[in-house]
Amino acid sequence: MEKKNLRIVFMGTPEFAVGSLQRLVENGYNVVAVVTQPDKPVGRHASVLRPSPVKEYALAHGLPVLQPLKMKDEHFLEQLRSYNADLQVVVAFRMLPEVVWAMPRFGTFNVHAALLPDYRGAAPINWAVINGETLTGVTTFFLDHDIDTGRIIAQRQFPIPDDADVEYVYDALMQLGAQLCTDTVDLVLSTDGNAPSQPQQDSDAHHAAPKIFKQTCAIDFSLTAKRIYDFVRGLSPAPGAWCMLTPRDANAPAQVLKIYKTAKTGKSTAGGALVSSAPDHNAANTHDQPTRVEVGTLKAENRRLFVATADEWLEIVELQPAGKKRMAARDYLNGFQHPEHFLLK
């Protein structure tokens, strides 16, 4: 069978899935229909319906679009069967019932943005960066009854730079996943639907990658500087890590502060010295253990803003005060007087 004759139904919703769909379409694969989530209500009164990025791409290229509320809806299942797909490709969609994933004669495979079995779940890219991983990748696997547990077809690795935020890794894995998607379709074609695959090796050591909620993004300044640094970049630019800018005067209100970029200083918070201050030689001659600065303490020096963590000062490089735009910390300091009067919590 040639690729123009292989009938493919594509399932996906976010921009990440568009990369794979685009590669299939632009390289002449026979995508007969697209399944995506229903349009999402947006706006102050939820009065505007926003189509998914996958739907926008599909309509722009003349592809039929299905948007079921429920995957077991009989009308949807009848529509899906009518396309007589040989293969279904899923990228960043939702859990499918067996009646859907078992429908095509060659089965259904998923493109997952992690090196399975590690980082099963809805947000593998975020969690890999949050956890300070130096290596991730993409995996294609055949769907089965449990989420992200099917037989692995192929994998590609991607090194994560130490200064990369989640947007950088997302874009890279979107392109790598698109390449692996077409490579996997080619493998299905060349084996007449019998692509070789291997079972996943389960282990308690593997990380989970659950969906991220607002509370997930709250920064804990009692952690080490390295962990906070990774946490911030694993949520930047979206959904964004946040904390509360809390006045030491309990009578004043706290404000939400989003933090988009930090920098490690390697400077200990023991003794309370400013980051670039000269060492206190008198303190060095004493046998007393220096007292660490209270976590969340803010200090400014040379138009740079620093926060105390469990072990080191961490520089805040980019942030967003409530009701304002994202800005560099040096610009924020123009209107932020006496940061030592505040704590980040």
Tab-separated table of C-alpha atoms in Angstrom, residues 41-314:
chain	number	residue	atom	x	y	z
A	41	PRO	CA	-15.797	29.238	25.687
A	42	VAL	CA	-13.586	32.275	26.382
A	43	GLY	CA	-14.040	35.880	27.398
A	44	ARG	CA	-15.441	37.534	30.494
A	45	HIS	CA	-18.882	35.990	30.006
A	46	ALA	CA	-17.703	32.872	28.145
A	47	SER	CA	-19.712	34.157	25.203
A	48	VAL	CA	-17.067	33.542	22.553
A	49	LEU	CA	-16.199	30.061	21.312
A	50	ARG	CA	-12.550	29.534	20.396
A	51	PRO	CA	-11.638	26.635	18.089
A	52	SER	CA	-8.621	24.503	18.913
A	53	PRO	CA	-5.381	25.055	16.958
A	54	VAL	CA	-5.896	21.622	15.356
A	55	LYS	CA	-9.391	22.592	14.175
A	56	GLU	CA	-8.109	25.862	12.718
A	57	TYR	CA	-5.421	24.042	10.748
A	58	ALA	CA	-7.813	21.312	9.591
A	59	LEU	CA	-10.432	23.754	8.311
A	60	ALA	CA	-7.778	25.842	6.562
A	61	HIS	CA	-6.770	22.714	4.637
A	62	GLY	CA	-10.228	21.422	3.852
A	63	LEU	CA	-10.227	18.486	6.266
A	64	PRO	CA	-13.482	17.229	7.826
A	65	VAL	CA	-13.605	17.948	11.581
A	66	LEU	CA	-15.420	15.975	14.276
A	67	GLN	CA	-15.846	17.456	17.781
A	68	PRO	CA	-17.568	14.935	20.041
A	69	LEU	CA	-18.553	15.827	23.601
A	70	LYS	CA	-18.361	12.153	24.512
A	71	MET	CA	-16.164	9.610	22.799
A	72	LYS	CA	-18.774	6.849	23.199
A	73	ASP	CA	-21.586	8.873	21.644
A	74	GLU	CA	-23.250	6.645	19.038
A	75	HIS	CA	-23.636	9.408	16.475
A	76	PHE	CA	-19.921	10.188	16.730
A	77	LEU	CA	-19.002	6.497	16.459
A	78	GLU	CA	-21.113	6.168	13.318
A	79	GLN	CA	-19.396	9.191	11.805
A	80	LEU	CA	-15.976	7.816	12.713
A	81	ARG	CA	-16.730	4.417	11.184
A	82	SER	CA	-17.879	6.092	7.974
A	83	TYR	CA	-14.313	7.254	7.285
A	84	ASN	CA	-13.133	3.636	7.208
A	85	ALA	CA	-9.732	4.511	8.653
A	86	ASP	CA	-6.834	2.081	8.335
A	87	LEU	CA	-4.927	3.898	11.084
A	88	GLN	CA	-5.587	6.520	13.754
A	89	VAL	CA	-2.896	8.920	14.961
A	90	VAL	CA	-3.321	10.620	18.328
A	91	VAL	CA	-1.261	13.605	19.533
A	92	ALA	CA	-2.110	15.447	22.782
A	93	PHE	CA	-5.788	14.562	22.801
A	94	ARG	CA	-7.651	12.627	25.482
A	95	MET	CA	-8.059	9.083	26.734
A	96	LEU	CA	-9.918	6.983	24.172
A	97	PRO	CA	-12.300	4.101	24.848
A	98	GLU	CA	-11.516	0.757	23.261
A	99	VAL	CA	-14.409	1.118	20.844
A	100	VAL	CA	-12.475	4.049	19.319
A	101	TRP	CA	-8.821	2.994	19.489
A	102	ALA	CA	-9.550	-0.548	18.289
A	103	MET	CA	-11.616	0.599	15.304
A	104	PRO	CA	-8.928	0.839	12.553
A	105	ARG	CA	-7.501	-2.400	11.175
A	106	PHE	CA	-3.927	-1.190	11.835
A	107	GLY	CA	-4.779	0.166	15.267
A	108	THR	CA	-4.149	3.569	16.856
A	109	PHE	CA	-0.811	5.024	17.873
A	110	ASN	CA	-0.012	8.002	20.063
A	111	VAL	CA	2.837	10.529	19.877
A	112	HIS	CA	3.832	11.268	23.487
A	113	ALA	CA	6.255	14.033	24.507
A	114	ALA	CA	8.439	11.947	26.839
A	115	LEU	CA	10.573	8.821	26.899
A	116	LEU	CA	7.975	6.364	28.132
A	117	PRO	CA	7.444	4.747	30.545
A	118	ASP	CA	8.811	7.875	32.256
A	119	TYR	CA	6.479	10.885	32.511
A	120	ARG	CA	3.140	9.312	31.759
A	121	GLY	CA	0.364	11.878	31.982
A	122	ALA	CA	-0.996	15.143	30.643
A	123	ALA	CA	2.007	17.469	31.161
A	124	PRO	CA	5.234	15.542	30.464
A	125	ILE	CA	7.189	18.502	29.081
A	126	ASN	CA	6.494	20.744	32.065
A	127	TRP	CA	7.362	18.075	34.617
A	128	ALA	CA	10.580	17.042	32.881
A	129	VAL	CA	11.864	20.636	33.099
A	130	ILE	CA	10.482	21.168	36.622
A	131	ASN	CA	12.355	18.065	37.779
A	132	GLY	CA	15.627	19.290	36.275
A	133	GLU	CA	15.904	16.516	33.691
A	134	THR	CA	18.739	16.851	31.209
A	135	LEU	CA	17.231	14.408	28.696
A	136	THR	CA	13.732	13.900	27.344
A	137	GLY	CA	12.275	12.944	23.989
A	138	VAL	CA	9.238	11.607	22.154
A	139	THR	CA	7.672	8.158	21.961
A	140	THR	CA	5.166	6.524	19.647
A	141	PHE	CA	3.164	3.659	21.089
A	142	PHE	CA	0.021	1.668	20.339
A	143	LEU	CA	-2.947	2.568	22.525
A	144	ASP	CA	-4.381	0.048	24.938
A	145	HIS	CA	-6.728	0.119	27.944
A	146	ASP	CA	-4.579	2.236	30.290
A	147	ILE	CA	-3.229	5.709	29.632
A	148	ASP	CA	0.304	5.895	28.148
A	149	THR	CA	1.032	2.196	28.803
A	150	GLY	CA	0.842	0.651	25.324
A	151	ARG	CA	3.571	-1.127	23.383
A	152	ILE	CA	6.384	1.213	22.320
A	153	ILE	CA	7.026	1.505	18.591
A	154	ALA	CA	9.851	4.069	18.475
A	155	GLN	CA	11.594	6.795	20.491
A	156	ARG	CA	13.795	9.823	19.801
A	157	GLN	CA	15.863	11.615	22.459
A	158	PHE	CA	16.285	15.346	23.054
A	159	PRO	CA	18.797	16.944	25.473
A	160	ILE	CA	17.388	19.736	27.658
A	161	PRO	CA	19.764	22.705	28.059
A	162	ASP	CA	20.080	23.965	31.636
A	163	ASP	CA	18.789	27.413	30.669
A	164	ALA	CA	15.855	26.186	28.558
A	165	ASP	CA	12.302	27.039	29.549
A	166	VAL	CA	9.314	24.850	28.763
A	167	GLU	CA	8.477	26.818	25.605
A	168	TYR	CA	11.876	25.969	24.091
A	169	VAL	CA	11.497	22.266	24.872
A	170	TYR	CA	7.864	22.273	23.697
A	171	ASP	CA	8.789	23.699	20.291
A	172	ALA	CA	11.677	21.263	19.865
A	173	LEU	CA	9.603	18.222	20.828
A	174	MET	CA	6.753	19.338	18.570
A	175	GLN	CA	9.098	19.150	15.581
A	176	LEU	CA	10.783	15.954	16.766
A	177	GLY	CA	7.373	14.394	17.411
A	178	ALA	CA	6.174	15.347	13.937
A	179	GLN	CA	9.181	13.606	12.400
A	180	LEU	CA	8.646	10.515	14.531
A	181	CYS	CA	4.951	10.552	13.625
A	182	THR	CA	5.600	10.194	9.894
A	183	ASP	CA	8.432	7.724	10.520
A	184	THR	CA	5.983	5.577	12.477
A	185	VAL	CA	3.324	5.799	9.756
A	186	ASP	CA	5.983	4.713	7.243
A	187	LEU	CA	6.857	1.775	9.488
A	188	VAL	CA	3.190	0.748	9.680
A	189	LEU	CA	3.009	0.950	5.890
A	190	SER	CA	6.210	-1.009	5.260
A	191	THR	CA	5.124	-3.825	7.598
A	192	ASP	CA	1.534	-3.954	6.304
A	193	GLY	CA	0.227	-2.931	9.692
A	194	ASN	CA	2.531	-5.188	11.704
A	195	ALA	CA	4.963	-2.607	13.030
A	196	PRO	CA	7.261	-4.167	15.657
A	197	SER	CA	6.720	-2.900	19.201
A	198	GLN	CA	7.947	-3.628	22.714
A	199	PRO	CA	6.083	-3.690	26.037
A	200	GLN	CA	6.894	-0.937	28.501
A	201	GLN	CA	8.990	-1.810	31.537
A	202	ASP	CA	7.127	-0.577	34.607
A	203	SER	CA	9.012	0.703	37.623
A	204	ASP	CA	8.190	2.696	40.741
A	205	ALA	CA	11.144	4.953	39.887
A	206	HIS	CA	9.356	6.526	36.933
A	207	HIS	CA	7.978	10.045	37.240
A	208	ALA	CA	4.332	10.963	36.835
A	209	ALA	CA	3.246	13.939	34.712
A	210	PRO	CA	-0.210	14.930	35.979
A	211	LYS	CA	-2.229	17.859	34.706
A	212	ILE	CA	-1.046	21.207	36.037
A	213	PHE	CA	-3.473	23.437	37.935
A	214	LYS	CA	-3.110	26.954	39.335
A	215	GLN	CA	-2.113	25.696	42.771
A	216	THR	CA	0.534	23.465	41.191
A	217	CYS	CA	2.311	26.637	40.052
A	218	ALA	CA	2.783	28.164	43.507
A	219	ILE	CA	6.475	28.607	44.341
A	220	ASP	CA	7.803	27.139	47.590
A	221	PHE	CA	10.762	29.269	48.651
A	222	SER	CA	11.729	26.754	51.330
A	223	LEU	CA	13.157	24.620	48.514
A	224	THR	CA	16.715	24.964	47.205
A	225	ALA	CA	17.625	27.588	44.624
A	226	LYS	CA	18.201	24.895	41.971
A	227	ARG	CA	14.758	23.382	42.487
A	228	ILE	CA	13.050	26.770	42.328
A	229	TYR	CA	15.084	27.710	39.241
A	230	ASP	CA	13.911	24.525	37.483
A	231	PHE	CA	10.345	24.991	38.728
A	232	VAL	CA	10.105	28.484	37.257
A	233	ARG	CA	11.486	27.549	33.840
A	234	GLY	CA	9.281	24.438	33.766
A	235	LEU	CA	6.218	26.704	33.902
A	236	SER	CA	7.478	29.587	31.746
A	237	PRO	CA	5.924	31.257	29.856
A	238	ALA	CA	2.698	29.347	30.526
A	239	PRO	CA	0.963	28.795	32.815
A	240	GLY	CA	3.588	30.693	34.846
A	241	ALA	CA	4.945	30.177	38.357
A	242	TRP	CA	3.566	32.530	40.978
A	243	CYS	CA	3.961	33.629	44.582
A	244	MET	CA	2.575	36.214	46.967
A	245	LEU	CA	4.417	39.489	47.523
A	246	THR	CA	3.684	39.873	51.224
A	247	PRO	CA	4.458	43.023	53.241
A	248	ARG	CA	6.142	42.362	56.582
A	249	ASP	CA	3.537	44.766	57.935
A	250	ALA	CA	0.657	42.343	58.459
A	251	ASN	CA	-1.888	45.133	58.007
A	252	ALA	CA	-1.025	45.650	54.331
A	253	PRO	CA	-2.482	43.409	51.603
A	254	ALA	CA	-0.429	40.807	49.719
A	255	GLN	CA	-0.228	40.791	45.927
A	256	VAL	CA	0.209	38.031	43.356
A	257	LEU	CA	3.550	38.077	41.552
A	258	LYS	CA	4.311	35.842	38.581
A	259	ILE	CA	7.945	34.915	38.022
A	260	TYR	CA	9.064	33.919	34.531
A	261	LYS	CA	12.848	33.794	34.737
A	262	THR	CA	15.441	33.411	37.458
A	263	ALA	CA	19.209	32.980	37.582
A	264	LYS	CA	21.338	30.943	39.960
A	265	THR	CA	23.944	32.937	41.881
A	266	GLY	CA	25.750	30.243	43.841
A	267	LYS	CA	25.840	32.642	46.794
A	268	SER	CA	24.824	31.231	50.168
A	269	THR	CA	22.131	32.921	52.238
A	270	ALA	CA	24.075	32.095	55.398
A	271	GLY	CA	24.986	35.274	57.270
A	272	GLY	CA	22.539	37.488	55.389
A	273	ALA	CA	25.110	39.326	53.273
A	274	LEU	CA	24.141	40.925	49.978
A	275	VAL	CA	25.110	38.833	46.991
A	276	SER	CA	28.172	40.825	45.985
A	277	SER	CA	29.200	41.982	49.450
A	278	ALA	CA	32.718	41.298	50.645
A	279	PRO	CA	33.014	38.389	53.085
A	280	ASP	CA	32.858	39.144	56.797
A	281	HIS	CA	36.283	37.969	58.025
A	282	ASN	CA	35.331	38.432	61.651
A	283	ALA	CA	32.420	36.030	61.161
A	284	ALA	CA	34.755	33.561	59.503
A	285	ASN	CA	36.913	33.425	62.651
A	286	THR	CA	34.089	32.408	64.909
A	287	HIS	CA	32.978	28.868	65.596
A	288	ASP	CA	29.335	29.884	65.516
A	289	GLN	CA	27.335	28.614	62.569
A	290	PRO	CA	26.072	31.603	60.525
A	291	THR	CA	22.322	32.095	60.569
A	292	ARG	CA	20.546	31.803	57.244
A	293	VAL	CA	18.305	34.536	55.981
A	294	GLU	CA	14.566	33.889	56.255
A	295	VAL	CA	13.359	32.225	53.054
A	296	GLY	CA	11.454	34.606	50.819
A	297	THR	CA	13.490	37.633	51.934
A	298	LEU	CA	14.005	40.161	49.136
A	299	LYS	CA	17.072	42.297	48.537
A	300	ALA	CA	18.027	44.654	45.732
A	301	GLU	CA	21.514	45.489	44.614
A	302	ASN	CA	22.776	47.308	41.512
A	303	ARG	CA	19.266	47.253	40.015
A	304	ARG	CA	19.073	43.470	40.455
A	305	LEU	CA	16.505	41.693	42.613
A	306	PHE	CA	17.305	38.635	44.746
A	307	VAL	CA	15.245	36.284	46.896
A	308	ALA	CA	16.477	33.998	49.672
A	309	THR	CA	15.827	30.274	49.226
A	310	ALA	CA	16.675	27.334	51.486
A	311	ASP	CA	20.346	27.489	50.548
A	312	GLU	CA	21.258	30.332	48.170
A	313	TRP	CA	20.217	33.696	46.828
A	314	LEU	CA	18.256	33.359	43.594
